[in-house]
Short mmCIF file of C-alpha atoms and ligand atoms in Angstrom, two decimals:
data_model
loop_
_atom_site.label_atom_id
_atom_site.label_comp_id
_atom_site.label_asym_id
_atom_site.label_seq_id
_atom_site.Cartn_x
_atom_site.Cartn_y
_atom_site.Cartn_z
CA UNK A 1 63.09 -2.42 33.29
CA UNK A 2 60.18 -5.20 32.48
CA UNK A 3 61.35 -6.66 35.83
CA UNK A 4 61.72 -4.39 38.25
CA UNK A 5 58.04 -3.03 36.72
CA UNK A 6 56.40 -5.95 37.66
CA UNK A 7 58.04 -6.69 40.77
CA UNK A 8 56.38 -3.36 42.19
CA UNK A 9 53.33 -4.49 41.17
CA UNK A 10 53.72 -7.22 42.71
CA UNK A 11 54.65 -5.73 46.04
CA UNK A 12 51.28 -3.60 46.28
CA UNK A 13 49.05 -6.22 45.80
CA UNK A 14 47.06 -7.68 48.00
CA UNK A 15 47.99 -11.36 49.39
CA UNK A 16 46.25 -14.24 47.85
CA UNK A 17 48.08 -17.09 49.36
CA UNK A 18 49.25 -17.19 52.94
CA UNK A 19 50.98 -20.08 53.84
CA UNK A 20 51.96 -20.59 57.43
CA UNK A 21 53.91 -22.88 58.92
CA UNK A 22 53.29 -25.96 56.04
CA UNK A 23 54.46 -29.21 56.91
CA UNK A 24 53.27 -32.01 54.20
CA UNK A 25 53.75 -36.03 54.75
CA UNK A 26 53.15 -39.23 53.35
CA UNK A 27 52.97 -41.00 56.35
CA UNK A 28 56.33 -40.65 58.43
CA UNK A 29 57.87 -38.98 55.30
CA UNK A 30 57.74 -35.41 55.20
CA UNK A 31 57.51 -34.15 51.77
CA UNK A 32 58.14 -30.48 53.21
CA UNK A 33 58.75 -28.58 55.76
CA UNK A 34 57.66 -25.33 57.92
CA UNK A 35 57.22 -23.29 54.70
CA UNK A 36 56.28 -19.79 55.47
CA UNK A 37 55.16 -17.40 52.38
CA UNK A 38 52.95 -15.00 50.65
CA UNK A 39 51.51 -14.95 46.91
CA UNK A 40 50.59 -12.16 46.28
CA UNK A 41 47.34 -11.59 43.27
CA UNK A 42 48.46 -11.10 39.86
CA UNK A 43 52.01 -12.28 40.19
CA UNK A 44 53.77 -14.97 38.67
CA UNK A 45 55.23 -16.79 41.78
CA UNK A 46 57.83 -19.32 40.61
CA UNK A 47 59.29 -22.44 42.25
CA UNK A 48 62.31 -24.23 41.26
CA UNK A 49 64.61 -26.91 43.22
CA UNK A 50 65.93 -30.26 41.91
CA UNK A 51 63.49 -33.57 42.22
CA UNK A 52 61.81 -34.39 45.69
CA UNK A 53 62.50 -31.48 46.70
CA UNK A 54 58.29 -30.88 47.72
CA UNK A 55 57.31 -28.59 44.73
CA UNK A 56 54.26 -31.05 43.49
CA UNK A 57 53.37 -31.32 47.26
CA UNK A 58 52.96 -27.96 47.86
CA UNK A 59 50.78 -27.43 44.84
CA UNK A 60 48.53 -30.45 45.87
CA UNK A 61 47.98 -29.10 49.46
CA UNK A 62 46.95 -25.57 47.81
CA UNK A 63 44.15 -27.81 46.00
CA UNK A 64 43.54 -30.27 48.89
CA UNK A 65 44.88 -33.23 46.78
CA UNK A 66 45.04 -34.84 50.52
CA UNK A 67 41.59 -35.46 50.72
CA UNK A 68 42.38 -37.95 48.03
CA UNK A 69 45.41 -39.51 49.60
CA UNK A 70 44.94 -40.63 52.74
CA UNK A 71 48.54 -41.68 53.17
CA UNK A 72 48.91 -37.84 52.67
CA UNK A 73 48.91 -35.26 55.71
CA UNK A 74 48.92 -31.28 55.47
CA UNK A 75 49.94 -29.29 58.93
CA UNK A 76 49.99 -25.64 59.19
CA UNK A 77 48.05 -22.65 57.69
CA UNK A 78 47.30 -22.32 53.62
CA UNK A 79 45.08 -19.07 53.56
CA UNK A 80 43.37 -18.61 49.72
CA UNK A 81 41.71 -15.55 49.64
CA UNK A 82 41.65 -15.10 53.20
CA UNK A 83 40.21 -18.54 54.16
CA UNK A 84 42.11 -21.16 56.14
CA UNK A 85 41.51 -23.97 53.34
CA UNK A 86 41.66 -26.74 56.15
CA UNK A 87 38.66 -24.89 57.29
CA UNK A 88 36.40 -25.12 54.22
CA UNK A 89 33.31 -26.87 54.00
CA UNK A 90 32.91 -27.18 50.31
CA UNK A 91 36.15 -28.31 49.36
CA UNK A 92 34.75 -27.93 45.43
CA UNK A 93 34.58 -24.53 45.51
CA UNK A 94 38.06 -23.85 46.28
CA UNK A 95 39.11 -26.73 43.30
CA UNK A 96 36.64 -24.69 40.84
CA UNK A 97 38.79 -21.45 41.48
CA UNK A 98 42.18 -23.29 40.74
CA UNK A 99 43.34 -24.31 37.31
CA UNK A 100 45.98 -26.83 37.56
CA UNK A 101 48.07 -27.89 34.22
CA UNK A 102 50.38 -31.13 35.02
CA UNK A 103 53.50 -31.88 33.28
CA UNK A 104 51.82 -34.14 30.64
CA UNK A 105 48.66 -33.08 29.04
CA UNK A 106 45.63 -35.22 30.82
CA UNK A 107 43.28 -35.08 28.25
CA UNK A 108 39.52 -35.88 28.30
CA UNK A 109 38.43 -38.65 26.02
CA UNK A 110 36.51 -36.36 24.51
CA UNK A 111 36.72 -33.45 21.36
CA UNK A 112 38.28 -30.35 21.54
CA UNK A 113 35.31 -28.61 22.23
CA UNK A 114 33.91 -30.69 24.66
CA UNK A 115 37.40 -30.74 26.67
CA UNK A 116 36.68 -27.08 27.56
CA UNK A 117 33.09 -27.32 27.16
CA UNK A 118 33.21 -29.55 30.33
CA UNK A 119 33.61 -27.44 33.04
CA UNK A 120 31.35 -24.54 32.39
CA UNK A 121 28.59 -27.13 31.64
CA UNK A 122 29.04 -28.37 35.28
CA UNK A 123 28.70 -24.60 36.93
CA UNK A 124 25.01 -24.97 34.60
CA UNK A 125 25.86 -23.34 31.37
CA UNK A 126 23.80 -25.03 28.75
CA UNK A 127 23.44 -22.35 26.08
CA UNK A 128 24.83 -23.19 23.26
CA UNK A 129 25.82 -19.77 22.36
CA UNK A 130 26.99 -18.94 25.57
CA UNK A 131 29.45 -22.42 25.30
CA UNK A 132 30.26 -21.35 21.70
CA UNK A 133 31.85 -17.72 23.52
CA UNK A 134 33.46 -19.64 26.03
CA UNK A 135 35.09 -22.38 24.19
CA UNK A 136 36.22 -19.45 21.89
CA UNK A 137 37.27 -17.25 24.40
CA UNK A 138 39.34 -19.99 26.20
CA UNK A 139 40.90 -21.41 23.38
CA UNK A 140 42.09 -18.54 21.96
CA UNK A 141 44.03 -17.04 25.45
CA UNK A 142 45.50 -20.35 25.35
CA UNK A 143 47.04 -19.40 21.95
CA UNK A 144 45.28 -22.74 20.37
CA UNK A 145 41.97 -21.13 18.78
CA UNK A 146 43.31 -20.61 15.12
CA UNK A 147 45.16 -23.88 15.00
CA UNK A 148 41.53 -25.80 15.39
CA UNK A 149 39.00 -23.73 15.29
CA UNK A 150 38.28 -25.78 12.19
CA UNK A 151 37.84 -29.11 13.85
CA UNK A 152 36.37 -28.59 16.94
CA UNK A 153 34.62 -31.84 16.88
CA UNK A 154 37.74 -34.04 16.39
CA UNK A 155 39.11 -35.94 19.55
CA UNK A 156 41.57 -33.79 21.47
CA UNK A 157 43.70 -36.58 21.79
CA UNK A 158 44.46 -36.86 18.07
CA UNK A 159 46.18 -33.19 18.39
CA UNK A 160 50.10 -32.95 18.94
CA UNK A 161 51.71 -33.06 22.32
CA UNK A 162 52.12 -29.01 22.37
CA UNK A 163 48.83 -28.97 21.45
CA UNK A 164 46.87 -31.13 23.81
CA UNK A 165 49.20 -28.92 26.43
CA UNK A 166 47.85 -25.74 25.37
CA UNK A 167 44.45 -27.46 25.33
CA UNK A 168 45.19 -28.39 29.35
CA UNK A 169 45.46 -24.75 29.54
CA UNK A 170 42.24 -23.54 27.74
CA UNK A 171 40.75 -26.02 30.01
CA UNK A 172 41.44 -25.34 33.07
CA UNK A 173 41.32 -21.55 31.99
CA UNK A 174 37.23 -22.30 31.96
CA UNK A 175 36.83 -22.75 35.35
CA UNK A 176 37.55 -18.69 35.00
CA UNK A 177 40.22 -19.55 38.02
CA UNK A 178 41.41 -17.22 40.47
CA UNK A 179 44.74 -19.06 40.28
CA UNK A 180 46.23 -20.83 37.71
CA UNK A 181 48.73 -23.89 39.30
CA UNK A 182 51.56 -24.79 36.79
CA UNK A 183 53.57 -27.78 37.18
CA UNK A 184 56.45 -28.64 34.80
CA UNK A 185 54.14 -27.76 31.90
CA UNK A 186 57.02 -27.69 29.23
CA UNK A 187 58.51 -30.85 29.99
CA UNK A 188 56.83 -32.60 26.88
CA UNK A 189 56.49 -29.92 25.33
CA UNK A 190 59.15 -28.28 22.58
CA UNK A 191 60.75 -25.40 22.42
CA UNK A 192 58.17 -23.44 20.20
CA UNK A 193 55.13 -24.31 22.25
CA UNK A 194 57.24 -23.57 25.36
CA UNK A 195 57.34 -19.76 24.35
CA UNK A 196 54.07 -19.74 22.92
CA UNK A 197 52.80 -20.75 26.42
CA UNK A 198 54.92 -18.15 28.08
CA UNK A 199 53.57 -15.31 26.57
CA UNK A 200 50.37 -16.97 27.23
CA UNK A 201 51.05 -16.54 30.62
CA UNK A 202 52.40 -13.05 30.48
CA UNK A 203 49.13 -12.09 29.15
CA UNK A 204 47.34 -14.60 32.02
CA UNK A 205 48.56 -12.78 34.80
CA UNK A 206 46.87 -9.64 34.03
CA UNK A 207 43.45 -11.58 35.26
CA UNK A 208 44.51 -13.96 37.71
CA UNK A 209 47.59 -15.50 39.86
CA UNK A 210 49.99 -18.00 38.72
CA UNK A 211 52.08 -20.62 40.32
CA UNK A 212 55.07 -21.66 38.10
CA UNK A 213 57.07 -25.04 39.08
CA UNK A 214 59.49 -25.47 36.93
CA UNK A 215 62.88 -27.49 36.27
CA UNK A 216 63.97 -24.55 34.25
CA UNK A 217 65.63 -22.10 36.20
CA UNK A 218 66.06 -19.53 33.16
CA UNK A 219 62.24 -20.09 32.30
CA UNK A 220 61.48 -18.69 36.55
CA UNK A 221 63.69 -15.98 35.57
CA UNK A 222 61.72 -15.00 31.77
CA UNK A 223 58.40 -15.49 33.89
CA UNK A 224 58.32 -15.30 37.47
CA UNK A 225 58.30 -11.77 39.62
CA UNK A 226 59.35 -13.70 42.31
CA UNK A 227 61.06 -17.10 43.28
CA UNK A 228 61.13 -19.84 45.62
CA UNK A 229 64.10 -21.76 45.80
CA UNK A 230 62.91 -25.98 47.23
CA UNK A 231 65.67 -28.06 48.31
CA UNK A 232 65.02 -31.87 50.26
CA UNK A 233 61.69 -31.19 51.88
CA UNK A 234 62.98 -27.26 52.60
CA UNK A 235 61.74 -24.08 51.35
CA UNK A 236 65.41 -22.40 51.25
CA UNK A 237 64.87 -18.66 50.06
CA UNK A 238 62.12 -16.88 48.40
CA UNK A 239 63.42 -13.43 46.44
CA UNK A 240 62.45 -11.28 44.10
CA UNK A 241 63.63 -13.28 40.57
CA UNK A 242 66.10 -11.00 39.57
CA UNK A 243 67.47 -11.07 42.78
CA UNK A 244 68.21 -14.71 42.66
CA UNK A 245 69.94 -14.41 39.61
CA UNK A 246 72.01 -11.44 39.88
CA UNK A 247 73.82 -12.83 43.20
CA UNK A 248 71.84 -10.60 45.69
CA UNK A 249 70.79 -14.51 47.39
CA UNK A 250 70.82 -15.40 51.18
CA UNK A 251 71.96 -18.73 50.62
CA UNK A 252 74.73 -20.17 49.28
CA UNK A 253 72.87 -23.43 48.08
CA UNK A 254 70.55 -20.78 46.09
CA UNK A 255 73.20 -20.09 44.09
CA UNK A 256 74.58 -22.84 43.51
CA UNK A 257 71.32 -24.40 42.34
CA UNK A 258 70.90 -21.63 40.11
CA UNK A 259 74.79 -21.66 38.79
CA UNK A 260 73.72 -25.29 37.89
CA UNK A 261 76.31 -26.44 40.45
CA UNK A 262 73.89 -29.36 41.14
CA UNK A 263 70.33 -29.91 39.86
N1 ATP B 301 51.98 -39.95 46.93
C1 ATP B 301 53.14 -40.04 47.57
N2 ATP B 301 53.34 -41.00 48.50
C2 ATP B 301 54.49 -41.09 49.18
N3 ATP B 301 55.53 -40.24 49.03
C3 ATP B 301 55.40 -39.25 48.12
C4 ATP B 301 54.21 -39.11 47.35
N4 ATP B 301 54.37 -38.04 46.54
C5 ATP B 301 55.59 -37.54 46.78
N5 ATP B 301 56.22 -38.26 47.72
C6 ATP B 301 57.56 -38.00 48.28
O1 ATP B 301 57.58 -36.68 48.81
C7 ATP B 301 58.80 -36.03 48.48
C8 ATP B 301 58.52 -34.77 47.70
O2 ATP B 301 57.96 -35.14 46.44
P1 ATP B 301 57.41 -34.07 45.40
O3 ATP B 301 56.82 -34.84 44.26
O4 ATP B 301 56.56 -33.09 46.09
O5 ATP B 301 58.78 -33.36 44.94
P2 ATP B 301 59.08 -32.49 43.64
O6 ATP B 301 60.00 -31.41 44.09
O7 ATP B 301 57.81 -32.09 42.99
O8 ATP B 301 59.86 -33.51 42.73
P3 ATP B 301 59.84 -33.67 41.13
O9 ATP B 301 60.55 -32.47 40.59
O10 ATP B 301 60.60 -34.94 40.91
O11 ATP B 301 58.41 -33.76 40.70
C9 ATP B 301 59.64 -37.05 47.73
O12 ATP B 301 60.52 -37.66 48.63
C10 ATP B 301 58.63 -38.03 47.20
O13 ATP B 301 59.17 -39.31 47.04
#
């Protein structure tokens, strides 16, 4: 079986995220608590859990989004690629290894090319050939290439919803990330472009490791090896996917959630 394939992968592979102990506030609020997990490279680690449950906190402590908020606290241990983040001195480097796609496309005002241009122009890539490769490259794993390879000059904002979404994609896919942070990325998006980006991100995971928060339960179980179930600030249960689904859960809230009991 697909699943049970790439949960063993999965298991072997080295640990890219270590989170210990994560507490997040906004001042006396806490947005989540005590979270203790592993990501491991190459999988697709989901998250699912109703609203305010902490799923966009957790993603912005992974990419120090606190540094920005100064209402915002982290506590604990986030280890990326062996690194206490809390620890790190050039806070740039670790955002230049993430890719992070929000729930609405956040376009550049800018064309289609430049939109993924962008990035590798910052790391010093001037070459116009070496651009062309990459803005090629990028725009094709994001399944978008053929739809505008013809008008690569026109504003990315003038392309459709699904579009500028798969557009977020090829951009952030050329910082070449490490890990690739998902939040909500359908929920504008229709059905059509919502499978079109999944097997985008089948085919992603081969290079890199992706975080998947998503209100859709059944799109954790198409895409995610493994799970983690948020509920009011808590990280309740983290499984293997399957495992969620097929009853083999800890908790009885996890299965409720996932029954759509409540949501
Ligand atoms: N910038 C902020 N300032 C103050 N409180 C915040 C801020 N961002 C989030 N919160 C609060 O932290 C808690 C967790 O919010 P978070 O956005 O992480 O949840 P979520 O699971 O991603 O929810 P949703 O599915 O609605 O996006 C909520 O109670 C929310 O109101």
């Amino acid at each position: 079986m697909v699943e049970t394939e790439q949960v063993a992968v999965a298991e072997e592979a080295p640990v890219k995220l270590e989170i210990n102990d994560l507490t997040i506030k906004y001042g006396q609020h806490t947005a989540l608590k005590e979270v203790n997990l592993e990501i491991r490279e190459h999988e697709v680690f989901g998250i699912i859990g109703p609203a305010n449950a902490g799923k966009t906190s957790f993603l912005k402590s992974i990419n120090r989004m606190d540094t920005f908020d100064t209402n915002m606290s982290v506590e604990g241990q986030i280890k990326f690629n062996g690194l206490d983040i809390q620890n790190l001195q050039n806070i740039y480097a670790l955002r230049s290894r993430i890719g992070v796609v929000f729930p609405l496309p956040v376009g550049l005002p800018l064309t289609i090319y430049e939109n993924v241009a962008l990035s590798p122009r910052l790391r010093g890539i001037n070459s116009k050939s070496e651009l062309d490769i990459i803005v090629e490259r990028c725009l094709t794993r994001a399944a978008l290439w053929d739809e505008v390879k013809d008008r690569l000059n026109s504003l990315g904002s003038l392309l459709s919803g699904g579009q500028q979404q798969r557009l977020t994609i090829a951009r952030a896919l050329s910082q070449d990330p490490d890990l690739l942070m998902l939040d909500e990325f359908s929920i504008a998006v229709d059905p059509v472009t919502t499978m079109r980006i999944e097997d985008v991100l089948k085919e992603l995971k081969k290079d890199m490791t992706i975080i998947l928060v998503t209100n859709l339960v059944q799109q954790a179980r198409r895409l995610a090896d493994r799970t983690a179930f948020f509920l009011e600030n808590e990280c309740v249960e983290v499984g293997n996917t399957e495992d969620l689904f097929t009853g083999e859960v800890k908790d009885q809230r996890t299965r409720d959630y996932v029954e759509g009991k409540f949501g």
